């Protein structure tokens, strides 16, 4: 649903310039964008498989195919594990096993090895947990639009997140805080699940 919304909101043509998926974990959103739609995508997450990539993005190896993904592959006539891996390897999909703070540092340092990662057109996060604020910081630093589907507030980990004199503690508080994030012009939208 989020991948469909991104294509509607930003157009597939714009997304062809690249999507940076922050805290993308196992790559569920990247699969929807990159594997199914051939939209270039880099997943930035300390949990990505594939080892440390301080020098930028690396190919995604040994994709762990979920049950839903296996069904999609079968609908495309792709049946074996090896065929799935070969299909993913030929998609414009990369991963970086680092936190968002590493990308922010690379941007500040103008690290040439990161230029391909940071040339993305849109910065996104689907249920990005603690990386939610980092998505906005990175998008602002890059001067790029962003889209985030927030989740947990992690109020105890981020006491500096405040709405006036009160801390950000609830989901509604988090959404309000995101909408007021300095240096950005976010809009609130809703995903349609039906």
N, CA, C and O atoms as a DFTB+ gen file, in Angstrom:
776 C
 N C O
     1  1       0.822      -1.182       0.000
     2  2       0.000       0.000       0.000
     3  2       0.873       1.256       0.000
     4  3       0.593       2.205      -0.733
     5  1       1.939       1.267       0.827
     6  2       2.825       2.436       0.881
     7  2       3.556       2.621      -0.448
     8  3       3.725       3.751      -0.905
     9  1       3.989       1.530      -1.069
    10  2       4.661       1.626      -2.369
    11  2       3.719       2.217      -3.415
    12  3       4.127       3.067      -4.205
    13  1       2.471       1.777      -3.425
    14  2       1.480       2.345      -4.347
    15  2       1.305       3.836      -4.091
    16  3       1.261       4.630      -5.031
    17  1       1.207       4.214      -2.826
    18  2       1.029       5.613      -2.462
    19  2       2.222       6.444      -2.925
    20  3       2.044       7.540      -3.457
    21  1       3.449       5.924      -2.726
    22  2       4.645       6.646      -3.162
    23  2       4.626       6.878      -4.673
    24  3       4.965       7.964      -5.143
    25  1       4.231       5.862      -5.423
    26  2       4.164       5.994      -6.885
    27  2       3.119       7.021      -7.300
    28  3       3.318       7.762      -8.263
    29  1       2.025       7.063      -6.584
    30  2       0.984       8.058      -6.857
    31  2       1.437       9.462      -6.480
    32  3       1.252      10.414      -7.238
    33  1       2.025       9.574      -5.309
    34  2       2.403      10.877      -4.760
    35  2       3.550      11.517      -5.532
    36  3       3.507      12.711      -5.829
    37  1       4.564      10.742      -5.857
    38  2       5.775      11.298      -6.452
    39  2       5.943      10.967      -7.931
    40  3       6.816      11.533      -8.590
    41  1       5.151      10.092      -8.449
    42  2       5.202       9.578      -9.821
    43  2       6.367       8.601      -9.983
    44  3       7.451       8.784      -9.429
    45  1       6.101       7.580     -10.746
    46  2       7.131       6.562     -10.995
    47  2       8.338       7.173     -11.677
    48  3       9.469       6.756     -11.429
    49  1       8.106       8.173     -12.549
    50  2       9.212       8.803     -13.268
    51  2      10.184       9.462     -12.291
    52  3      11.398       9.308     -12.420
    53  1       9.649      10.194     -11.317
    54  2      10.506      10.843     -10.333
    55  2      11.218       9.807      -9.471
    56  3      12.404       9.947      -9.172
    57  1      10.493       8.772      -9.076
    58  2      11.091       7.733      -8.235
    59  2      12.188       6.965      -8.966
    60  3      13.041       6.357      -8.320
    61  1      12.183       6.978     -10.291
    62  2      13.238       6.295     -11.060
    63  2      14.614       6.890     -10.776
    64  3      15.634       6.271     -11.078
    65  1      14.645       8.092     -10.196
    66  2      15.924       8.702      -9.810
    67  2      16.448       8.142      -8.493
    68  3      17.558       8.474      -8.078
    69  1      15.671       7.307      -7.841
    70  2      16.140       6.618      -6.651
    71  2      15.372       6.941      -5.388
    72  3      14.946       8.074      -5.168
    73  1      15.202       5.917      -4.563
    74  2      14.540       6.019      -3.265
    75  2      15.525       5.535      -2.209
    76  3      16.162       4.493      -2.367
    77  1      15.639       6.296      -1.141
    78  2      16.468       5.902      -0.009
    79  2      15.526       5.474       1.106
    80  3      14.831       6.306       1.691
    81  1      15.501       4.181       1.401
    82  2      14.599       3.583       2.384
    83  2      15.352       3.444       3.705
    84  3      16.204       2.569       3.860
    85  1      15.026       4.317       4.650
    86  2      15.713       4.337       5.944
    87  2      15.044       3.354       6.898
    88  3      13.818       3.301       7.003
    89  1      15.869       2.582       7.587
    90  2      15.398       1.573       8.540
    91  2      14.507       0.558       7.836
    92  3      13.486       0.128       8.372
    93  1      14.910       0.185       6.636
    94  2      14.122      -0.720       5.806
    95  2      14.233      -2.184       6.164
    96  3      13.625      -3.026       5.503
    97  1      14.998      -2.511       7.200
    98  2      15.061      -3.890       7.702
    99  2      15.352      -4.927       6.633
   100  3      16.373      -4.868       5.948
   101  1      14.439      -5.876       6.502
   102  2      14.617      -6.970       5.538
   103  2      14.289      -6.552       4.114
   104  3      14.414      -7.357       3.192
   105  1      13.873      -5.310       3.919
   106  2      13.658      -4.825       2.569
   107  2      12.270      -5.049       2.003
   108  3      12.117      -5.162       0.787
   109  1      11.259      -5.117       2.849
   110  2       9.892      -5.350       2.356
   111  2       9.437      -4.229       1.413
   112  3       8.904      -4.505       0.338
   113  1       9.645      -2.968       1.810
   114  2       9.269      -1.852       0.945
   115  2      10.156      -1.830      -0.295
   116  3       9.674      -1.583      -1.401
   117  1      11.435      -2.083      -0.117
   118  2      12.354      -2.114      -1.259
   119  2      11.937      -3.181      -2.266
   120  3      12.051      -2.970      -3.473
   121  1      11.460      -4.315      -1.786
   122  2      10.980      -5.358      -2.686
   123  2       9.832      -4.831      -3.534
   124  3       9.811      -5.014      -4.751
   125  1       8.875      -4.174      -2.878
   126  2       7.720      -3.632      -3.596
   127  2       8.133      -2.598      -4.637
   128  3       7.616      -2.592      -5.754
   129  1       9.071      -1.722      -4.265
   130  2       9.497      -0.672      -5.186
   131  2      10.453      -1.188      -6.255
   132  3      10.265      -0.950      -7.448
   133  1      11.454      -1.881      -5.814
   134  2      12.561      -2.232      -6.702
   135  2      12.342      -3.521      -7.477
   136  3      12.518      -3.555      -8.694
   137  1      11.965      -4.561      -6.789
   138  2      11.825      -5.860      -7.442
   139  2      10.560      -5.900      -8.296
   140  3      10.597      -6.358      -9.438
   141  1       9.451      -5.427      -7.753
   142  2       8.199      -5.470      -8.510
   143  2       8.075      -4.353      -9.537
   144  3       7.490      -4.549     -10.602
   145  1       8.633      -3.160      -9.218
   146  2       8.415      -1.998     -10.085
   147  2       9.687      -1.477     -10.763
   148  3       9.625      -0.545     -11.565
   149  1      10.832      -2.075     -10.445
   150  2      12.125      -1.681     -11.015
   151  2      12.488      -0.224     -10.716
   152  3      13.112       0.444     -11.540
   153  1      12.099       0.262      -9.542
   154  2      12.472       1.599      -9.085
   155  2      13.742       1.448      -8.253
   156  3      13.736       0.708      -7.270
   157  1      14.836       2.128      -8.618
   158  2      16.087       2.000      -7.864
   159  2      15.889       2.344      -6.389
   160  3      15.241       3.335      -6.050
   161  1      16.452       1.516      -5.528
   162  2      16.237       1.684      -4.095
   163  2      17.488       1.277      -3.325
   164  3      18.124       0.267      -3.627
   165  1      17.825       2.085      -2.325
   166  2      18.900       1.748      -1.395
   167  2      18.275       1.664      -0.011
   168  3      17.608       2.600       0.430
   169  1      18.485       0.558       0.668
   170  2      17.999       0.363       2.033
   171  2      19.152       0.664       2.980
   172  3      20.235       0.089       2.871
   173  1      18.897       1.571       3.904
   174  2      19.887       1.954       4.902
   175  2      19.385       1.470       6.249
   176  3      18.406       2.001       6.773
   177  1      20.046       0.466       6.817
   178  2      19.593      -0.099       8.085
   179  2      20.744      -0.892       8.693
   180  3      21.388      -1.670       7.990
   181  1      21.018      -0.710       9.990
   182  2      22.100      -1.478      10.603
   183  2      21.862      -2.985      10.591
   184  3      22.791      -3.763      10.812
   185  1      20.603      -3.406      10.331
   186  2      20.278      -4.837      10.323
   187  2      20.318      -5.465       8.939
   188  3      20.054      -6.659       8.797
   189  1      20.642      -4.684       7.920
   190  2      20.696      -5.252       6.565
   191  2      21.703      -6.391       6.517
   192  3      22.743      -6.338       7.174
   193  1      21.395      -7.412       5.743
   194  2      22.390      -8.469       5.556
   195  2      23.464      -7.967       4.604
   196  3      23.212      -7.057       3.814
   197  1      24.619      -8.528       4.664
   198  2      25.612      -8.171       3.660
   199  2      26.839      -7.481       4.187
   200  3      27.716      -7.110       3.405
   201  1      26.933      -7.294       5.482
   202  2      28.157      -6.747       6.038
   203  2      28.198      -5.235       6.059
   204  3      27.331      -4.556       5.508
   205  1      29.224      -4.731       6.709
   206  2      29.425      -3.300       6.879
   207  2      29.754      -2.664       5.540
   208  3      30.606      -3.162       4.803
   209  1      29.086      -1.573       5.226
   210  2      29.324      -0.873       3.966
   211  2      29.577       0.598       4.249
   212  3      28.821       1.457       3.796
   213  1      30.629       0.894       4.989
   214  2      30.945       2.285       5.314
   215  2      31.190       3.109       4.060
   216  3      31.026       4.329       4.080
   217  1      31.578       2.464       2.978
   218  2      31.888       3.188       1.760
   219  2      30.707       3.331       0.830
   220  3      30.907       3.549      -0.365
   221  1      29.501       3.223       1.313
   222  2      28.333       3.369       0.459
   223  2      27.575       2.070       0.317
   224  3      27.680       1.176       1.157
   225  1      26.810       1.975      -0.753
   226  2      25.899       0.842      -0.932
   227  2      26.584      -0.357      -1.569
   228  3      27.548      -0.228      -2.323
   229  1      26.056      -1.516      -1.240
   230  2      26.533      -2.772      -1.820
   231  2      25.331      -3.549      -2.347
   232  3      24.190      -3.280      -1.973
   233  1      25.600      -4.494      -3.200
   234  2      24.533      -5.346      -3.715
   235  2      23.904      -6.126      -2.563
   236  3      24.560      -6.422      -1.564
   237  1      22.637      -6.448      -2.719
   238  2      21.924      -7.227      -1.706
   239  2      22.052      -8.692      -2.090
   240  3      21.532      -9.124      -3.119
   241  1      22.747      -9.449      -1.257
   242  2      22.975     -10.871      -1.542
   243  2      22.127     -11.725      -0.607
   244  3      21.773     -11.304       0.494
   245  1      21.812     -12.923      -1.065
   246  2      21.061     -13.896      -0.259
   247  2      19.755     -13.322       0.286
   248  3      19.502     -13.329       1.490
   249  1      18.940     -12.827      -0.638
   250  2      17.633     -12.275      -0.282
   251  2      16.809     -13.351       0.416
   252  3      16.690     -14.466      -0.091
   253  1      16.245     -13.029       1.562
   254  2      15.379     -13.952       2.292
   255  2      13.948     -13.740       1.813
   256  3      13.298     -12.757       2.170
   257  1      13.483     -14.646       1.026
   258  2      12.178     -14.514       0.390
   259  2      11.071     -14.860       1.386
   260  3      11.043     -15.956       1.945
   261  1      10.164     -13.910       1.596
   262  2       9.023     -14.155       2.478
   263  2       7.973     -14.965       1.721
   264  3       8.078     -15.175       0.512
   265  1       6.982     -15.404       2.447
   266  2       5.917     -16.192       1.821
   267  2       5.181     -15.370       0.750
   268  3       4.905     -15.878      -0.337
   269  1       4.862     -14.102       1.055
   270  2       4.173     -13.237       0.093
   271  2       5.040     -13.005      -1.144
   272  3       4.547     -13.017      -2.272
   273  1       6.325     -12.795      -0.918
   274  2       7.235     -12.585      -2.046
   275  2       7.347     -13.845      -2.899
   276  3       7.401     -13.768      -4.127
   277  1       7.380     -15.001      -2.245
   278  2       7.440     -16.274      -2.982
   279  2       6.218     -16.430      -3.886
   280  3       6.328     -16.892      -5.021
   281  1       5.055     -16.039      -3.368
   282  2       3.840     -16.101      -4.183
   283  2       3.936     -15.174      -5.387
   284  3       3.508     -15.530      -6.485
   285  1       4.499     -13.983      -5.181
   286  2       4.660     -13.056      -6.302
   287  2       5.627     -13.644      -7.336
   288  3       5.356     -13.616      -8.537
   289  1       6.749     -14.171      -6.858
   290  2       7.717     -14.786      -7.780
   291  2       7.052     -15.900      -8.588
   292  3       7.244     -15.990      -9.801
   293  1       6.272     -16.745      -7.915
   294  2       5.587     -17.838      -8.623
   295  2       4.642     -17.294      -9.681
   296  3       4.516     -17.869     -10.763
   297  1       3.969     -16.173      -9.368
   298  2       3.058     -15.578     -10.358
   299  2       3.811     -15.058     -11.579
   300  3       3.220     -14.846     -12.638
   301  1       5.115     -14.855     -11.425
   302  2       5.962     -14.391     -12.526
   303  2       6.682     -15.553     -13.222
   304  3       7.490     -15.345     -14.128
   305  1       6.374     -16.777     -12.782
   306  2       7.004     -17.953     -13.374
   307  2       8.377     -18.263     -12.798
   308  3       9.120     -19.069     -13.358
   309  1       8.713     -17.629     -11.689
   310  2      10.016     -17.826     -11.037
   311  2       9.778     -18.750      -9.853
   312  3       9.053     -18.397      -8.923
   313  1      10.384     -19.929      -9.882
   314  2      10.047     -20.936      -8.881
   315  2      11.179     -21.298      -7.918
   316  3      10.936     -21.457      -6.722
   317  1      12.378     -21.428      -8.405
   318  2      13.449     -21.925      -7.541
   319  2      14.098     -20.793      -6.735
   320  3      14.010     -19.616      -7.085
   321  1      14.748     -21.200      -5.648
   322  2      15.485     -20.247      -4.816
   323  2      16.527     -19.523      -5.659
   324  3      16.672     -18.304      -5.568
   325  1      17.245     -20.271      -6.471
   326  2      18.303     -19.686      -7.313
   327  2      17.718     -18.663      -8.296
   328  3      18.306     -17.602      -8.508
   329  1      16.578     -18.974      -8.888
   330  2      15.943     -18.030      -9.811
   331  2      15.529     -16.751      -9.086
   332  3      15.670     -15.655      -9.628
   333  1      15.020     -16.890      -7.864
   334  2      14.639     -15.712      -7.071
   335  2      15.868     -14.842      -6.800
   336  3      15.823     -13.623      -6.967
   337  1      16.957     -15.475      -6.383
   338  2      18.184     -14.727      -6.081
   339  2      18.723     -14.019      -7.328
   340  3      19.166     -12.873      -7.253
   341  1      18.683     -14.696      -8.455
   342  2      19.160     -14.093      -9.699
   343  2      18.279     -12.912     -10.103
   344  3      18.784     -11.892     -10.573
   345  1      16.971     -13.046      -9.921
   346  2      16.043     -11.969     -10.262
   347  2      16.340     -10.741      -9.403
   348  3      16.453      -9.633      -9.928
   349  1      16.469     -10.929      -8.080
   350  2      16.755      -9.816      -7.174
   351  2      18.112      -9.195      -7.509
   352  3      18.252      -7.972      -7.489
   353  1      19.107     -10.019      -7.814
   354  2      20.442      -9.512      -8.137
   355  2      20.426      -8.613      -9.371
   356  3      21.276      -7.732      -9.501
   357  1      19.486      -8.817     -10.264
   358  2      19.399      -8.001     -11.473
   359  2      18.526      -6.767     -11.302
   360  3      18.337      -6.009     -12.254
   361  1      17.997      -6.554     -10.117
   362  2      17.181      -5.370      -9.834
   363  2      18.079      -4.240      -9.325
   364  3      19.154      -4.505      -8.787
   365  1      17.651      -2.986      -9.486
   366  2      18.461      -1.854      -9.005
   367  2      18.317      -1.658      -7.487
   368  3      17.870      -0.610      -7.021
   369  1      18.704      -2.680      -6.741
   370  2      18.543      -2.714      -5.289
   371  2      19.908      -2.799      -4.617
   372  3      20.728      -3.655      -4.950
   373  1      20.136      -1.900      -3.670
   374  2      21.380      -1.883      -2.896
   375  2      21.021      -1.810      -1.419
   376  3      19.878      -1.533      -1.055
   377  1      22.020      -2.063      -0.575
   378  2      21.811      -1.953       0.856
   379  2      23.070      -1.440       1.528
   380  3      24.185      -1.663       1.057
   381  1      22.868      -0.748       2.638
   382  2      23.957      -0.252       3.483
   383  2      23.669      -0.680       4.907
   384  3      22.617      -0.356       5.460
   385  1      24.587      -1.397       5.494
   386  2      24.391      -1.885       6.856
   387  2      24.925      -0.844       7.847
   388  3      25.912      -1.077       8.545
   389  1      24.254       0.295       7.890
   390  2      24.656       1.398       8.767
   391  2      23.410       2.130       9.257
   392  3      22.351       2.037       8.637
   393  1      23.531       2.863      10.374
   394  2      22.414       3.699      10.821
   395  2      22.346       4.992      10.013
   396  3      23.303       5.348       9.326
   397  1      21.234       5.685      10.092
   398  2      21.026       6.926       9.338
   399  2      22.069       7.980       9.710
   400  3      22.426       8.812       8.876
   401  1      22.556       7.957      10.932
   402  2      23.567       8.930      11.361
   403  2      24.833       8.839      10.517
   404  3      25.500       9.850      10.299
   405  1      25.174       7.640      10.038
   406  2      26.340       7.468       9.181
   407  2      26.143       8.197       7.854
   408  3      27.077       8.811       7.339
   409  1      24.946       8.133       7.304
   410  2      24.655       8.839       6.053
   411  2      24.703      10.351       6.275
   412  3      25.202      11.087       5.423
   413  1      24.190      10.816       7.410
   414  2      24.252      12.246       7.721
   415  2      25.700      12.715       7.828
   416  3      26.045      13.790       7.336
   417  1      26.543      11.915       8.465
   418  2      27.967      12.263       8.584
   419  2      28.626      12.277       7.212
   420  3      29.398      13.186       6.908
   421  1      28.331      11.280       6.381
   422  2      28.907      11.228       5.027
   423  2      28.497      12.453       4.213
   424  3      29.292      12.979       3.434
   425  1      27.268      12.904       4.392
   426  2      26.789      14.094       3.697
   427  2      27.527      15.334       4.188
   428  3      27.974      16.152       3.384
   429  1      27.656      15.475       5.511
   430  2      28.379      16.630       6.070
   431  2      29.841      16.641       5.620
   432  3      30.406      17.695       5.327
   433  1      30.443      15.444       5.572
   434  2      31.855      15.323       5.178
   435  2      32.044      15.342       3.667
   436  3      33.177      15.310       3.186
   437  1      30.953      15.393       2.914
   438  2      30.975      15.339       1.448
   439  2      31.794      14.134       0.962
   440  3      32.633      14.250       0.069
   441  1      31.525      12.990       1.573
   442  2      32.223      11.742       1.272
   443  2      31.839      11.263      -0.127
   444  3      30.683      10.921      -0.374
   445  1      32.800      11.239      -1.029
   446  2      32.565      10.848      -2.428
   447  2      32.039       9.428      -2.562
   448  3      31.263       9.142      -3.474
   449  1      32.448       8.528      -1.664
   450  2      31.992       7.137      -1.746
   451  2      30.497       7.008      -1.504
   452  3      29.913       5.973      -1.825
   453  1      29.869       8.026      -0.949
   454  2      28.446       7.991      -0.637
   455  2      27.589       8.721      -1.656
   456  3      26.367       8.756      -1.513
   457  1      28.202       9.308      -2.685
   458  2      27.425      10.150      -3.603
   459  2      26.297       9.393      -4.290
   460  3      25.228       9.965      -4.504
   461  1      26.498       8.126      -4.643
   462  2      25.431       7.364      -5.289
   463  2      24.266       7.086      -4.342
   464  3      23.109       7.050      -4.762
   465  1      24.576       6.892      -3.076
   466  2      23.522       6.642      -2.087
   467  2      22.713       7.916      -1.855
   468  3      21.486       7.875      -1.763
   469  1      23.404       9.035      -1.762
   470  2      22.765      10.285      -1.378
   471  2      22.176      11.065      -2.549
   472  3      21.686      12.178      -2.359
   473  1      22.214      10.506      -3.745
   474  2      21.614      11.194      -4.895
   475  2      20.135      10.838      -5.078
   476  3      19.516      11.226      -6.068
   477  1      19.589      10.117      -4.140
   478  2      18.190       9.690      -4.222
   479  2      17.250      10.866      -4.432
   480  3      17.596      12.012      -4.145
   481  1      16.081      10.577      -4.926
   482  2      15.066      11.612      -5.165
   483  2      14.139      11.784      -3.974
   484  3      13.661      12.888      -3.712
   485  1      13.879      10.688      -3.243
   486  2      12.936      10.716      -2.119
   487  2      13.520       9.870      -0.984
   488  3      14.100       8.810      -1.221
   489  1      13.359      10.351       0.248
   490  2      13.786       9.620       1.438
   491  2      12.510       9.092       2.106
   492  3      11.576       9.853       2.357
   493  1      12.479       7.785       2.393
   494  2      11.261       7.185       2.933
   495  2      11.549       6.305       4.145
   496  3      12.679       5.871       4.368
   497  1      10.509       6.056       4.909
   498  2      10.607       5.140       6.032
   499  2       9.248       4.554       6.348
   500  3       8.276       5.285       6.538
   501  1       9.183       3.254       6.402
   502  2       7.953       2.544       6.755
   503  2       8.169       1.891       8.105
   504  3       8.925       0.926       8.223
   505  1       7.504       2.416       9.125
   506  2       7.659       1.909      10.496
   507  2       9.141       1.950      10.885
   508  3       9.720       0.922      11.239
   509  1       9.763       3.155      10.819
   510  2      11.215       3.237      11.002
   511  2      11.709       3.267      12.443
   512  3      12.906       3.442      12.673
   513  1      10.827       3.104      13.410
   514  2      11.220       3.073      14.819
   515  2      12.070       4.287      15.193
   516  3      11.662       5.427      14.970
   517  1      13.264       4.038      15.766
   518  2      14.103       5.124      16.255
   519  2      14.662       6.017      15.146
   520  3      15.149       7.108      15.443
   521  1      14.609       5.603      13.906
   522  2      15.178       6.375      12.797
   523  2      14.226       7.438      12.250
   524  3      14.580       8.143      11.305
   525  1      13.041       7.567      12.816
   526  2      12.045       8.501      12.282
   527  2      12.598       9.923      12.177
   528  3      12.498      10.544      11.118
   529  1      13.170      10.439      13.239
   530  2      13.735      11.786      13.211
   531  2      14.886      11.898      12.226
   532  3      15.045      12.928      11.572
   533  1      15.691      10.844      12.115
   534  2      16.813      10.843      11.180
   535  2      16.380      10.954       9.727
   536  3      17.089      11.529       8.900
   537  1      15.214      10.402       9.422
   538  2      14.681      10.510       8.061
   539  2      14.438      11.978       7.722
   540  3      14.808      12.446       6.645
   541  1      13.816      12.694       8.647
   542  2      13.547      14.106       8.413
   543  2      14.837      14.913       8.341
   544  3      14.964      15.805       7.501
   545  1      15.796      14.608       9.217
   546  2      17.082      15.305       9.192
   547  2      17.798      15.085       7.863
   548  3      18.315      16.030       7.267
   549  1      17.827      13.841       7.401
   550  2      18.520      13.533       6.153
   551  2      17.812      14.169       4.965
   552  3      18.466      14.731       4.087
   553  1      16.501      14.089       4.925
   554  2      15.746      14.703       3.829
   555  2      15.986      16.209       3.802
   556  3      16.183      16.790       2.734
   557  1      15.970      16.835       4.967
   558  2      16.221      18.279       5.044
   559  2      17.636      18.599       4.563
   560  3      17.825      19.539       3.789
   561  1      18.627      17.836       5.007
   562  2      20.019      18.081       4.620
   563  2      20.228      17.882       3.116
   564  3      21.012      18.597       2.493
   565  1      19.519      16.906       2.540
   566  2      19.633      16.641       1.104
   567  2      18.762      17.575       0.262
   568  3      18.952      17.689      -0.949
   569  1      17.804      18.243       0.916
   570  2      16.852      19.071       0.181
   571  2      15.896      18.229      -0.641
   572  3      15.488      18.625      -1.733
   573  1      15.538      17.056      -0.109
   574  2      14.665      16.123      -0.809
   575  2      13.338      15.959      -0.088
   576  3      13.256      16.163       1.124
   577  1      12.304      15.595      -0.825
   578  2      11.047      15.272      -0.157
   579  2      11.183      13.965       0.619
   580  3      12.080      13.163       0.362
   581  1      10.288      13.772       1.558
   582  2      10.311      12.538       2.343
   583  2       8.885      12.066       2.581
   584  3       7.927      12.832       2.481
   585  1       8.776      10.795       2.896
   586  2       7.503      10.197       3.287
   587  2       7.815       9.194       4.387
   588  3       8.707       8.357       4.249
   589  1       7.078       9.290       5.464
   590  2       7.322       8.385       6.580
   591  2       5.987       7.919       7.139
   592  3       5.054       8.705       7.306
   593  1       5.916       6.631       7.424
   594  2       4.775       6.067       8.145
   595  2       5.318       5.781       9.542
   596  3       5.950       4.750       9.771
   597  1       5.063       6.710      10.481
   598  2       5.655       6.562      11.807
   599  2       5.005       5.440      12.601
   600  3       3.935       4.937      12.260
   601  1       5.685       5.074      13.661
   602  2       5.152       4.001      14.502
   603  2       5.312       4.397      15.954
   604  3       4.621       5.297      16.431
   605  1       6.187       3.758      16.642
   606  2       6.367       3.965      18.077
   607  2       7.031       5.311      18.350
   608  3       7.816       5.800      17.537
   609  1       6.712       5.906      19.497
   610  2       7.260       7.223      19.831
   611  2       8.653       7.150      20.439
   612  3       9.444       8.076      20.259
   613  1       8.974       6.082      21.148
   614  2      10.260       5.953      21.831
   615  2      10.535       7.201      22.672
   616  3      11.627       7.767      22.626
   617  1       9.542       7.610      23.427
   618  2       9.613       8.853      24.203
   619  2      10.802       8.883      25.160
   620  3      11.434       9.928      25.317
   621  1      11.114       7.772      25.794
   622  2      12.222       7.757      26.748
   623  2      13.578       7.886      26.062
   624  3      14.528       8.387      26.664
   625  1      13.678       7.441      24.810
   626  2      14.937       7.541      24.072
   627  2      15.148       8.911      23.447
   628  3      16.277       9.283      23.128
   629  1      14.053       9.671      23.270
   630  2      14.140      10.972      22.618
   631  2      13.460      12.051      23.471
   632  3      12.458      12.630      23.052
   633  1      13.999      12.320      24.662
   634  2      13.373      13.322      25.533
   635  2      13.421      14.737      24.947
   636  3      12.670      15.614      25.374
   637  1      14.304      14.954      23.972
   638  2      14.402      16.280      23.354
   639  2      13.234      16.582      22.403
   640  3      13.035      17.733      22.015
   641  1      12.480      15.572      22.037
   642  2      11.299      15.797      21.195
   643  2      10.190      16.384      22.075
   644  3       9.678      15.744      22.993
   645  1       9.850      17.623      21.750
   646  2       8.879      18.315      22.581
   647  2       7.886      19.065      21.710
   648  3       8.203      19.495      20.601
   649  1       6.699      19.208      22.228
   650  2       5.655      20.048      21.648
   651  2       5.395      21.147      22.676
   652  3       4.640      20.957      23.630
   653  1       6.026      22.286      22.469
   654  2       5.963      23.340      23.474
   655  2       6.691      22.897      24.722
   656  3       7.888      22.611      24.687
   657  1       5.971      22.842      25.816
   658  2       6.601      22.456      27.090
   659  2       6.366      20.996      27.475
   660  3       6.770      20.573      28.558
   661  1       5.720      20.226      26.606
   662  2       5.427      18.837      26.969
   663  2       6.167      17.861      26.037
   664  3       6.411      18.170      24.870
   665  1       6.516      16.698      26.562
   666  2       7.231      15.706      25.749
   667  2       6.310      15.017      24.732
   668  3       5.093      14.949      24.904
   669  1       6.937      14.514      23.676
   670  2       6.226      13.714      22.671
   671  2       6.091      12.305      23.243
   672  3       7.080      11.584      23.368
   673  1       4.854      11.912      23.593
   674  2       4.660      10.615      24.235
   675  2       3.717       9.698      23.468
   676  3       3.869       8.478      23.534
   677  1       2.764      10.240      22.755
   678  2       1.771       9.413      22.073
   679  2       2.010       9.436      20.568
   680  3       2.793      10.241      20.062
   681  1       1.326       8.546      19.864
   682  2       1.421       8.516      18.399
   683  2       0.958       9.855      17.820
   684  3       1.599      10.397      16.919
   685  1      -0.148      10.386      18.333
   686  2      -0.639      11.680      17.847
   687  2       0.374      12.785      18.106
   688  3       0.549      13.674      17.272
   689  1       1.046      12.738      19.259
   690  2       2.118      13.704      19.541
   691  2       3.232      13.580      18.504
   692  3       3.740      14.585      18.007
   693  1       3.606      12.349      18.183
   694  2       4.683      12.133      17.220
   695  2       4.315      12.704      15.856
   696  3       5.141      13.354      15.215
   697  1       3.109      12.472      15.416
   698  2       2.662      13.020      14.127
   699  2       2.705      14.544      14.171
   700  3       3.165      15.179      13.222
   701  1       2.233      15.130      15.258
   702  2       2.271      16.595      15.396
   703  2       3.711      17.102      15.371
   704  3       4.001      18.114      14.733
   705  1       4.615      16.403      16.062
   706  2       6.035      16.779      16.086
   707  2       6.629      16.696      14.683
   708  3       7.377      17.585      14.278
   709  1       6.307      15.649      13.942
   710  2       6.807      15.501      12.575
   711  2       6.310      16.651      11.692
   712  3       7.068      17.190      10.885
   713  1       5.061      17.015      11.847
   714  2       4.493      18.099      11.045
   715  2       5.129      19.450      11.354
   716  3       5.128      20.350      10.514
   717  1       5.671      19.590      12.560
   718  2       6.291      20.854      12.966
   719  2       7.811      20.829      12.832
   720  3       8.473      21.772      13.266
   721  1       8.388      19.769      12.238
   722  2       9.840      19.625      12.172
   723  2      10.458      20.799      11.420
   724  3      10.083      21.087      10.284
   725  1      11.392      21.462      12.053
   726  2      12.002      22.676      11.508
   727  2      12.723      22.413      10.185
   728  3      13.467      21.443      10.043
   729  1      12.482      23.293       9.238
   730  2      13.162      23.214       7.948
   731  2      12.494      22.287       6.956
   732  3      13.055      22.024       5.892
   733  1      11.324      21.788       7.270
   734  2      10.592      20.921       6.349
   735  2       9.172      21.466       6.198
   736  3       8.726      22.292       6.994
   737  1       8.490      21.007       5.196
   738  2       7.092      21.409       4.977
   739  2       6.227      20.170       4.786
   740  3       5.648      19.978       3.716
   741  1       6.134      19.336       5.801
   742  2       5.388      18.083       5.627
   743  2       3.880      18.293       5.565
   744  3       3.332      19.287       6.044
   745  1       3.252      17.321       4.961
   746  2       1.796      17.258       4.926
   747  2       1.398      15.900       5.481
   748  3       2.142      14.927       5.358
   749  1       0.244      15.841       6.080
   750  2      -0.248      14.574       6.615
   751  2      -1.183      13.953       5.592
   752  3      -2.059      14.624       5.045
   753  1      -0.990      12.676       5.342
   754  2      -1.850      11.931       4.454
   755  2      -2.207      10.593       5.086
   756  3      -1.700      10.234       6.148
   757  1      -3.073       9.879       4.424
   758  2      -3.508       8.594       4.956
   759  2      -3.386       7.528       3.896
   760  3      -3.684       7.771       2.726
   761  1      -2.952       6.350       4.295
   762  2      -2.874       5.207       3.388
   763  2      -4.209       4.486       3.427
   764  3      -4.805       4.320       4.491
   765  1      -4.668       4.066       2.277
   766  2      -5.960       3.387       2.193
   767  2      -5.753       1.874       2.198
   768  3      -5.224       1.303       1.244
   769  1      -6.168       1.255       3.256
   770  2      -6.138      -0.199       3.356
   771  2      -7.562      -0.701       3.156
   772  3      -8.438      -0.441       3.981
   773  1      -7.790      -1.408       2.081
   774  2      -9.101      -2.001       1.894
   775  2      -8.997      -3.334       1.275
   776  3     -10.013      -3.988       1.041
